[in-house]
PDB file of C-alpha atoms in Angstrom:
ATOM      1  CA  UNK A 138     -12.015   4.204  -4.556  1.00  0.00           C
ATOM      2  CA  UNK A 139     -12.114   5.567  -1.007  1.00  0.00           C
ATOM      3  CA  UNK A 140     -15.907   6.003  -1.154  1.00  0.00           C
ATOM      4  CA  UNK A 141     -16.581   2.596  -2.731  1.00  0.00           C
ATOM      5  CA  UNK A 142     -18.930   0.488  -0.551  1.00  0.00           C
ATOM      6  CA  UNK A 143     -16.760  -2.646  -0.875  1.00  0.00           C
ATOM      7  CA  UNK A 144     -13.706  -0.669   0.240  1.00  0.00           C
ATOM      8  CA  UNK A 145     -15.625   0.914   3.116  1.00  0.00           C
ATOM      9  CA  UNK A 146     -16.793  -2.445   4.485  1.00  0.00           C
ATOM     10  CA  UNK A 147     -13.482  -4.292   3.972  1.00  0.00           C
ATOM     11  CA  UNK A 148     -11.066  -4.821   6.853  1.00  0.00           C
ATOM     12  CA  UNK A 149      -8.335  -6.896   5.165  1.00  0.00           C
ATOM     13  CA  UNK A 150      -7.240  -5.395   1.845  1.00  0.00           C
ATOM     14  CA  UNK A 151      -4.543  -6.425  -0.620  1.00  0.00           C
ATOM     15  CA  UNK A 152      -3.163  -3.748  -2.915  1.00  0.00           C
ATOM     16  CA  UNK A 153      -0.271  -3.512  -5.352  1.00  0.00           C
ATOM     17  CA  UNK A 154       2.548  -1.012  -5.043  1.00  0.00           C
ATOM     18  CA  UNK A 155       2.320   1.006  -8.251  1.00  0.00           C
ATOM     19  CA  UNK A 156       4.796   0.950 -11.060  1.00  0.00           C
ATOM     20  CA  UNK A 157       5.187   4.266 -12.956  1.00  0.00           C
ATOM     21  CA  UNK A 158       2.765   3.162 -15.714  1.00  0.00           C
ATOM     22  CA  UNK A 159      -0.004   2.092 -13.315  1.00  0.00           C
ATOM     23  CA  UNK A 160      -2.690   3.846 -11.282  1.00  0.00           C
ATOM     24  CA  UNK A 161      -0.869   5.240  -8.268  1.00  0.00           C
ATOM     25  CA  UNK A 162      -1.928   3.515  -5.045  1.00  0.00           C
ATOM     26  CA  UNK A 163       0.013   5.463  -2.395  1.00  0.00           C
ATOM     27  CA  UNK A 164      -2.976   7.537  -1.235  1.00  0.00           C
ATOM     28  CA  UNK A 165      -5.176   4.435  -1.004  1.00  0.00           C
ATOM     29  CA  UNK A 166      -2.530   2.724   1.157  1.00  0.00           C
ATOM     30  CA  UNK A 167      -2.384   5.757   3.448  1.00  0.00           C
ATOM     31  CA  UNK A 168      -6.184   5.677   3.755  1.00  0.00           C
ATOM     32  CA  UNK A 169      -6.135   1.956   4.621  1.00  0.00           C
ATOM     33  CA  UNK A 170      -3.950   2.720   7.630  1.00  0.00           C
ATOM     34  CA  UNK A 171      -5.844   5.918   8.489  1.00  0.00           C
ATOM     35  CA  UNK A 172      -8.986   3.805   8.928  1.00  0.00           C
ATOM     36  CA  UNK A 173      -7.203   1.008  10.850  1.00  0.00           C
ATOM     37  CA  UNK A 174      -7.714  -1.558   8.118  1.00  0.00           C
ATOM     38  CA  UNK A 175      -5.110  -4.277   7.472  1.00  0.00           C
ATOM     39  CA  UNK A 176      -2.977  -3.830   4.349  1.00  0.00           C
ATOM     40  CA  UNK A 177      -1.336  -6.639   2.378  1.00  0.00           C
ATOM     41  CA  UNK A 178       0.997  -6.322  -0.594  1.00  0.00           C
ATOM     42  CA  UNK A 179       2.288  -8.873  -3.109  1.00  0.00           C
ATOM     43  CA  UNK A 180       5.565 -10.733  -2.849  1.00  0.00           C
ATOM     44  CA  UNK A 181       6.279 -12.443  -6.149  1.00  0.00           C
ATOM     45  CA  UNK A 182       8.453 -15.543  -6.342  1.00  0.00           C
ATOM     46  CA  UNK A 183      10.740 -15.253  -9.374  1.00  0.00           C
ATOM     47  CA  UNK A 184      10.804 -18.096 -11.930  1.00  0.00           C
ATOM     48  CA  UNK A 185       7.301 -19.247 -10.919  1.00  0.00           C
ATOM     49  CA  UNK A 186       3.731 -17.992 -10.793  1.00  0.00           C
ATOM     50  CA  UNK A 187       3.607 -18.059  -6.979  1.00  0.00           C
ATOM     51  CA  UNK A 188       2.683 -14.922  -5.091  1.00  0.00           C
ATOM     52  CA  UNK A 189       1.901 -14.280  -1.431  1.00  0.00           C
ATOM     53  CA  UNK A 190       0.156 -11.262   0.080  1.00  0.00           C
ATOM     54  CA  UNK A 191       2.179 -10.047   3.058  1.00  0.00           C
ATOM     55  CA  UNK A 192       1.072  -7.593   5.720  1.00  0.00           C
ATOM     56  CA  UNK A 193       2.455  -4.072   5.924  1.00  0.00           C
ATOM     57  CA  UNK A 194       2.727  -2.574   9.410  1.00  0.00           C
ATOM     58  CA  UNK A 195       2.322   1.036   8.208  1.00  0.00           C
ATOM     59  CA  UNK A 196       2.503   3.193   5.079  1.00  0.00           C
ATOM     60  CA  UNK A 197       6.060   4.095   6.129  1.00  0.00           C
ATOM     61  CA  UNK A 198       6.929   0.366   6.180  1.00  0.00           C
ATOM     62  CA  UNK A 199       7.129   0.585   2.359  1.00  0.00           C
ATOM     63  CA  UNK A 200      10.515   2.314   2.692  1.00  0.00           C
ATOM     64  CA  UNK A 201      11.922  -0.866   4.300  1.00  0.00           C
ATOM     65  CA  UNK A 202      11.100  -3.028   1.264  1.00  0.00           C
ATOM     66  CA  UNK A 203      13.635  -4.244  -1.281  1.00  0.00           C
ATOM     67  CA  UNK A 204      13.571  -3.429  -4.988  1.00  0.00           C
ATOM     68  CA  UNK A 205      13.372  -6.497  -7.246  1.00  0.00           C
ATOM     69  CA  UNK A 206      14.962  -6.928 -10.661  1.00  0.00           C
ATOM     70  CA  UNK A 207      11.507  -6.009 -12.069  1.00  0.00           C
ATOM     71  CA  UNK A 208      11.749  -2.636 -10.280  1.00  0.00           C
ATOM     72  CA  UNK A 209       8.992  -3.612  -7.828  1.00  0.00           C
ATOM     73  CA  UNK A 210       9.190  -2.998  -4.086  1.00  0.00           C
ATOM     74  CA  UNK A 211       8.351  -6.066  -2.026  1.00  0.00           C
ATOM     75  CA  UNK A 212       9.273  -7.807   1.235  1.00  0.00           C
ATOM     76  CA  UNK A 213      12.550  -9.698   0.931  1.00  0.00           C
ATOM     77  CA  UNK A 214      12.548 -13.473   0.421  1.00  0.00           C
ATOM     78  CA  UNK A 215      14.012 -14.012   3.888  1.00  0.00           C
ATOM     79  CA  UNK A 216      11.303 -11.913   5.609  1.00  0.00           C
ATOM     80  CA  UNK A 217       9.518 -14.509   7.760  1.00  0.00           C
ATOM     81  CA  UNK A 218       7.836 -12.191  10.272  1.00  0.00           C
ATOM     82  CA  UNK A 219       5.076 -10.714   8.115  1.00  0.00           C
ATOM     83  CA  UNK A 220       1.661 -12.359   8.156  1.00  0.00           C
ATOM     84  CA  UNK A 221       0.600 -13.960   4.885  1.00  0.00           C
ATOM     85  CA  UNK A 222      -3.085 -13.158   4.319  1.00  0.00           C
ATOM     86  CA  UNK A 223      -4.160 -16.756   3.688  1.00  0.00           C
ATOM     87  CA  UNK A 224      -2.312 -18.006   6.787  1.00  0.00           C
ATOM     88  CA  UNK A 225      -4.650 -15.766   8.768  1.00  0.00           C
ATOM     89  CA  UNK A 226      -8.133 -14.486   8.114  1.00  0.00           C
ATOM     90  CA  UNK A 227      -7.935 -14.294   4.335  1.00  0.00           C
ATOM     91  CA  UNK A 228      -8.807 -11.122   2.443  1.00  0.00           C
ATOM     92  CA  UNK A 229     -11.969  -9.093   1.957  1.00  0.00           C
ATOM     93  CA  UNK A 230     -10.811  -7.118  -1.076  1.00  0.00           C
ATOM     94  CA  UNK A 231      -7.980  -7.237  -3.622  1.00  0.00           C
ATOM     95  CA  UNK A 232      -7.102  -4.245  -5.780  1.00  0.00           C
ATOM     96  CA  UNK A 233      -5.601  -5.602  -8.993  1.00  0.00           C
ATOM     97  CA  UNK A 234      -3.265  -4.109 -11.567  1.00  0.00           C
ATOM     98  CA  UNK A 235      -3.277  -4.958 -15.263  1.00  0.00           C
ATOM     99  CA  UNK A 236      -2.282  -3.873 -18.734  1.00  0.00           C
ATOM    100  CA  UNK A 237      -5.740  -4.123 -20.287  1.00  0.00           C
ATOM    101  CA  UNK A 238      -9.317  -4.889 -19.299  1.00  0.00           C
ATOM    102  CA  UNK A 239     -12.653  -5.438 -20.969  1.00  0.00           C
ATOM    103  CA  UNK A 240     -16.079  -4.642 -19.580  1.00  0.00           C
ATOM    104  CA  UNK A 241     -16.808  -8.342 -18.998  1.00  0.00           C
ATOM    105  CA  UNK A 242     -14.190  -8.370 -16.244  1.00  0.00           C
ATOM    106  CA  UNK A 243     -11.402  -9.977 -18.214  1.00  0.00           C
ATOM    107  CA  UNK A 244      -7.942  -8.748 -17.288  1.00  0.00           C
ATOM    108  CA  UNK A 245      -4.666  -8.849 -19.163  1.00  0.00           C
ATOM    109  CA  UNK A 246      -1.799  -9.020 -16.683  1.00  0.00           C
ATOM    110  CA  UNK A 247       1.903  -9.213 -17.290  1.00  0.00           C
ATOM    111  CA  UNK A 248       1.739 -12.830 -18.368  1.00  0.00           C
ATOM    112  CA  UNK A 249       2.858 -14.907 -15.384  1.00  0.00           C
ATOM    113  CA  UNK A 250      -0.580 -15.575 -13.861  1.00  0.00           C
ATOM    114  CA  UNK A 251       0.363 -14.482 -10.334  1.00  0.00           C
ATOM    115  CA  UNK A 252      -3.038 -13.028  -9.467  1.00  0.00           C
ATOM    116  CA  UNK A 253      -5.008 -15.848 -11.116  1.00  0.00           C
ATOM    117  CA  UNK A 254      -3.018 -18.445  -9.170  1.00  0.00           C
ATOM    118  CA  UNK A 255      -3.415 -16.482  -5.943  1.00  0.00           C
ATOM    119  CA  UNK A 256      -7.186 -16.149  -6.435  1.00  0.00           C
ATOM    120  CA  UNK A 257      -7.423 -19.928  -6.904  1.00  0.00           C
ATOM    121  CA  UNK A 258      -5.762 -20.282  -3.482  1.00  0.00           C
ATOM    122  CA  UNK A 259      -8.208 -17.720  -2.036  1.00  0.00           C
ATOM    123  CA  UNK A 260     -11.181 -19.711  -3.338  1.00  0.00           C
ATOM    124  CA  UNK A 261      -9.947 -22.727  -1.308  1.00  0.00           C
ATOM    125  CA  UNK A 262      -9.471 -20.633   1.872  1.00  0.00           C
ATOM    126  CA  UNK A 263     -12.236 -20.861   4.530  1.00  0.00           C
ATOM    127  CA  UNK A 264     -13.014 -17.134   4.113  1.00  0.00           C
ATOM    128  CA  UNK A 265     -13.514 -17.658   0.368  1.00  0.00           C
ATOM    129  CA  UNK A 266     -12.728 -15.496  -2.634  1.00  0.00           C
ATOM    130  CA  UNK A 267     -12.311 -11.802  -1.872  1.00  0.00           C
ATOM    131  CA  UNK A 268     -14.029  -9.153  -3.963  1.00  0.00           C
ATOM    132  CA  UNK A 269     -11.686  -7.973  -6.720  1.00  0.00           C
ATOM    133  CA  UNK A 270     -11.435  -4.462  -8.127  1.00  0.00           C
ATOM    134  CA  UNK A 271      -9.098  -3.619 -10.993  1.00  0.00           C
ATOM    135  CA  UNK A 272      -7.712  -0.093 -11.065  1.00  0.00           C
ATOM    136  CA  UNK A 273      -7.313   1.182 -14.621  1.00  0.00           C
ATOM    137  CA  UNK A 274      -6.830   4.173 -16.843  1.00  0.00           C
ATOM    138  CA  UNK A 275      -9.671   4.729 -19.340  1.00  0.00           C
ATOM    139  CA  UNK A 276      -7.188   3.984 -22.154  1.00  0.00           C
ATOM    140  CA  UNK A 277      -6.732   0.457 -20.765  1.00  0.00           C
ATOM    141  CA  UNK A 278     -10.379  -0.496 -21.348  1.00  0.00           C
ATOM    142  CA  UNK A 279     -10.618  -2.597 -24.518  1.00  0.00           C
ATOM    143  CA  UNK A 280     -13.398  -4.200 -26.518  1.00  0.00           C
ATOM    144  CA  UNK A 281     -12.006  -7.587 -25.472  1.00  0.00           C
ATOM    145  CA  UNK A 282      -8.794  -9.000 -24.055  1.00  0.00           C
ATOM    146  CA  UNK A 283      -7.446 -12.506 -24.699  1.00  0.00           C
ATOM    147  CA  UNK A 284      -8.215 -14.972 -21.935  1.00  0.00           C
ATOM    148  CA  UNK A 285      -6.973 -18.418 -20.998  1.00  0.00           C
ATOM    149  CA  UNK A 286      -8.832 -21.188 -19.200  1.00  0.00           C
ATOM    150  CA  UNK A 287      -7.252 -20.398 -15.807  1.00  0.00           C
ATOM    151  CA  UNK A 288      -7.831 -16.603 -15.968  1.00  0.00           C
ATOM    152  CA  UNK A 289     -10.087 -15.334 -13.181  1.00  0.00           C
ATOM    153  CA  UNK A 290     -12.395 -12.434 -14.040  1.00  0.00           C
ATOM    154  CA  UNK A 291     -12.357  -9.367 -11.801  1.00  0.00           C
ATOM    155  CA  UNK A 292     -15.583  -8.400 -10.083  1.00  0.00           C
ATOM    156  CA  UNK A 293     -15.325  -4.729 -11.016  1.00  0.00           C
ATOM    157  CA  UNK A 294     -13.088  -2.336 -12.934  1.00  0.00           C
ATOM    158  CA  UNK A 295     -12.696   1.238 -11.708  1.00  0.00           C
ATOM    159  CA  UNK A 296     -11.483   3.840 -14.145  1.00  0.00           C
ATOM    160  CA  UNK A 297     -12.052   7.504 -14.807  1.00  0.00           C
ATOM    161  CA  UNK A 298     -15.664   8.251 -15.815  1.00  0.00           C
ATOM    162  CA  UNK A 299     -16.780   4.623 -15.441  1.00  0.00           C
TER     163      UNK A 299
END
């Protein structure tokens, strides 16, 4: 990931905070700050498919986040000081989680459509759609995954030995 050309050239990067069953992103987040890039993380709105990408001030800032009922760390709902990526310069790159992927770029998420809805908002932003890279375990690569009309394909899937 760290050596990937798209990562190297990106300045504004959105990345998920890993759950135990996902590719661990902590070292990538540390590298984002080490290279003075801007780091954004998801804040999911419960009972909807709305998600924002809010700016972290440092890797240590993660310890100030609240744990949701889904066991995900994210900025609290009343946090109004963090920049939302689309309120500013948009994003260059989004690292995406998922449960399953196929080699055509289809992604099976957790079923709420947060990332698909967010990418639709990105497409309408003046900076346009960011490059998307899914981070996966080899075991998550399938022959095909079910897709819906509003699902947005990822540009690239990184997994061991890909």
